[in-house]
C-alpha positions as MATLAB code, in Angstrom:
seq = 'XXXXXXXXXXXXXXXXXXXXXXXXXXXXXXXXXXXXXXXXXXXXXXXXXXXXXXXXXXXXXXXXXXXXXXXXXXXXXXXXXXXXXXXXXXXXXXXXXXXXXXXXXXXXXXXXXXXXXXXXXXXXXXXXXXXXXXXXXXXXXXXXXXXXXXXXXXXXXXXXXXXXXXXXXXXXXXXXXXX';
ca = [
      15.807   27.360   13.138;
      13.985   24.411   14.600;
      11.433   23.156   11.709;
       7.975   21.087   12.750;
       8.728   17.396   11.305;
       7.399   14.040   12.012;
       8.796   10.714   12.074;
       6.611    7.892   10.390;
       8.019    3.967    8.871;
       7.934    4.421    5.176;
       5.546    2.648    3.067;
       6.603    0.572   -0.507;
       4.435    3.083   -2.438;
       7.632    5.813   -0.957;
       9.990    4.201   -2.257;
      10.700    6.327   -5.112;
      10.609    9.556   -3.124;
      13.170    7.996   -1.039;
      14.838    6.849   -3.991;
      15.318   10.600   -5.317;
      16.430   11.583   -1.680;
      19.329    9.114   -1.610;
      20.185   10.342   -4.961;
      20.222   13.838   -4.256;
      22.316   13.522   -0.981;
      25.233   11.143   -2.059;
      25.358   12.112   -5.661;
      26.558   15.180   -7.240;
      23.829   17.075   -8.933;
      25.851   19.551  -10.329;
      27.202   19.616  -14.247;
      27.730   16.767  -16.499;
      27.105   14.478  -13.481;
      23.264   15.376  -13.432;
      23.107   13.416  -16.465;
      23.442   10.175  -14.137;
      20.894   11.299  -12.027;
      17.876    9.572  -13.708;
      20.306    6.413  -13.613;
      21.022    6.598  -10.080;
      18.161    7.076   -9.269;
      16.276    4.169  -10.881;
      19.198    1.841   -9.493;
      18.491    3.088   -5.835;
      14.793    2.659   -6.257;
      15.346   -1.006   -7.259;
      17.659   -1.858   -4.459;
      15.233   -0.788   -2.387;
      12.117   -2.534   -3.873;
      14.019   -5.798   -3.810;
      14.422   -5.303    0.099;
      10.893   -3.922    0.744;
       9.180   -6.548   -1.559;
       6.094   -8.288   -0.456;
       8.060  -11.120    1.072;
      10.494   -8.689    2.787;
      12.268   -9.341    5.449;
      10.367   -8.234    9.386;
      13.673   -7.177   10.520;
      14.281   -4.574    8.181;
      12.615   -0.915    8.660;
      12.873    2.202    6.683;
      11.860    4.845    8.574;
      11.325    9.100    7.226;
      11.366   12.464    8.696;
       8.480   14.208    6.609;
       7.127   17.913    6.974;
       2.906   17.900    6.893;
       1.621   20.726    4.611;
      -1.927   21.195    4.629;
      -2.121   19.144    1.351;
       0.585   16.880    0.871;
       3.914   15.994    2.900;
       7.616   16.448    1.624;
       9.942   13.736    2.758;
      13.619   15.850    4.175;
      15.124   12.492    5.122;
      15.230    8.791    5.669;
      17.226    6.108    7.531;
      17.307    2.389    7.227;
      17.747   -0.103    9.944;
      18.170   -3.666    9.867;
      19.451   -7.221   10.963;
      22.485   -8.268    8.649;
      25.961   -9.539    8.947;
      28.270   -6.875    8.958;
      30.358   -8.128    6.122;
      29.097   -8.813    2.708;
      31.933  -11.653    2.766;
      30.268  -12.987    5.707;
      27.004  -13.944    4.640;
      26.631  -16.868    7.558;
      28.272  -14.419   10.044;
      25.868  -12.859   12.784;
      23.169  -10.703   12.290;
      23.636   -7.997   14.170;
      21.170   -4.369   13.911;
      22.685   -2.046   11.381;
      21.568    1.052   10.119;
      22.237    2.453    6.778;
      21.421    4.982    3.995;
      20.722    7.974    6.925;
      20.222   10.765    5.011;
      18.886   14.502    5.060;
      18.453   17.073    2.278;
      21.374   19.674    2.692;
      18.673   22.956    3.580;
      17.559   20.772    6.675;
      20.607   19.667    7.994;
      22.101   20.803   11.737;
      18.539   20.984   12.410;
      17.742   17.933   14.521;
      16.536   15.539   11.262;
      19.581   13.357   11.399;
      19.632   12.969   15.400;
      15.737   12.101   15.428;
      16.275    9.817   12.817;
      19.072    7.473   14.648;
      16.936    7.962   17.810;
      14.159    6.529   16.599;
      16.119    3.127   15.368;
      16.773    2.216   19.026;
      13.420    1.240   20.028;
      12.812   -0.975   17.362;
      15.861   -2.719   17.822;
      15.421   -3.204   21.438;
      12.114   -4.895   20.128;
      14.517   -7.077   18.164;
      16.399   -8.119   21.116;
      19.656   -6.906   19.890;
      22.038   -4.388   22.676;
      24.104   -2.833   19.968;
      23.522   -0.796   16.760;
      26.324   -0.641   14.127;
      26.730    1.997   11.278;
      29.991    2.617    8.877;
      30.997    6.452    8.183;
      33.467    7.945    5.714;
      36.590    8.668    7.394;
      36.461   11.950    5.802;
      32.712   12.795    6.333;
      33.301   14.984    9.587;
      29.782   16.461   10.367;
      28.771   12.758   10.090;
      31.027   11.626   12.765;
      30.063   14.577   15.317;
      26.150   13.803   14.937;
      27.071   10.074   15.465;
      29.384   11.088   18.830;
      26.684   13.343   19.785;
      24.372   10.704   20.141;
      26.651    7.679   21.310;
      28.385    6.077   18.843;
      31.522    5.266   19.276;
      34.725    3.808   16.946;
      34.684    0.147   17.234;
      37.925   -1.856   16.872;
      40.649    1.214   15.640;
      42.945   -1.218   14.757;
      41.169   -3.413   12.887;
      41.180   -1.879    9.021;
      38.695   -3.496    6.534;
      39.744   -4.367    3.088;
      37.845   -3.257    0.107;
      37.228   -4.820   -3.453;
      40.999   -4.384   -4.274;
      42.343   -5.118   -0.228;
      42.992   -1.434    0.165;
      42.560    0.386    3.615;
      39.311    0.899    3.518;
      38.242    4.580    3.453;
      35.276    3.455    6.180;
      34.793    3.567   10.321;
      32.632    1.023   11.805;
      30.748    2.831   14.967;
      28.736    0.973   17.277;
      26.498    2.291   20.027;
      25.182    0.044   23.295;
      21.848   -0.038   24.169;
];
């Protein structure tokens, strides 16, 4: 079932619907966990106001799939693209154009959202002058992995593991895709 959605940069005054998207797709809603919802939720929503402040940053774009009802719109899901080092570590490293946060709620996924979404990141970073787009995936998040293959991405360095907080393997891929 294809559904009629359009794809629009996201305003600050979104930011909390956004917010409670994020939430809902990489948090468990279910049980005693809903109780950290709210939580979540404000956190997210503050992340993202510090980055889409006033004084934000030009390379840095937030961009929504949203269905039009006659009346009102209902955002089904959201990616963010920007220019940052790839590493946290590495804050004087190279910027290079990442995206991040991709999401879309579970009743419109396999429908084209998430594919439209990455799509629509390349021609602003072409704009940018940058030829590659990076994005990390959980190793175990297979439907993420085929929509990223599907449209290009590819496994960069398989060797190369990156440590986490405690130097464990890290449980992420780093994909890139040229332009």
């Amino acid at each position: 079932m294809d559904i009629p959605f359009h794809l629009c940069t996201l305003k600050q005054q979104e930011l909390s619907a956004v917010a409670a998207l994020l939430s809902l797709c990489f948090y468990p809603q279910d049980g005693w966990r809903s109780w950290f919802t709210p939580l979540l939720q404000m956190g997210i929503f503050h992340d993202l106001q510090s980055r889409y402040s006033v004084h934000r940053s030009p390379y840095t774009r937030l961009i929504g799939a949203q269905i039009l009802r006659s009346t009102s719109s209902e955002l089904i899901g959201t990616v963010e693209v920007s220019l940052k080092p790839l590493s946290p570590w590495s804050p004087f490293a190279p910027a290079v154009a990442y995206i991040s946060n991709l999401a879309v709620v579970p009743p419109y996924r396999s429908q084209g959202v998430g594919k439209q979404l990455l799509l629509a990141c390349e021609p602003i970073v072409r704009q940018w002058r940058q030829n590659h787009l990076y994005l990390h995936v959980l190793n175990d998040n297979t439907p993420a992995q085929r929509l990223y293959a599907k449209v290009g991405y590819q496994l960069t360095h398989p060797n190369a593991r990156q440590a986490s907080l405690i130097f464990a393997p890290s449980k992420r891929l780093l994909l890139s895709k040229s332009l």
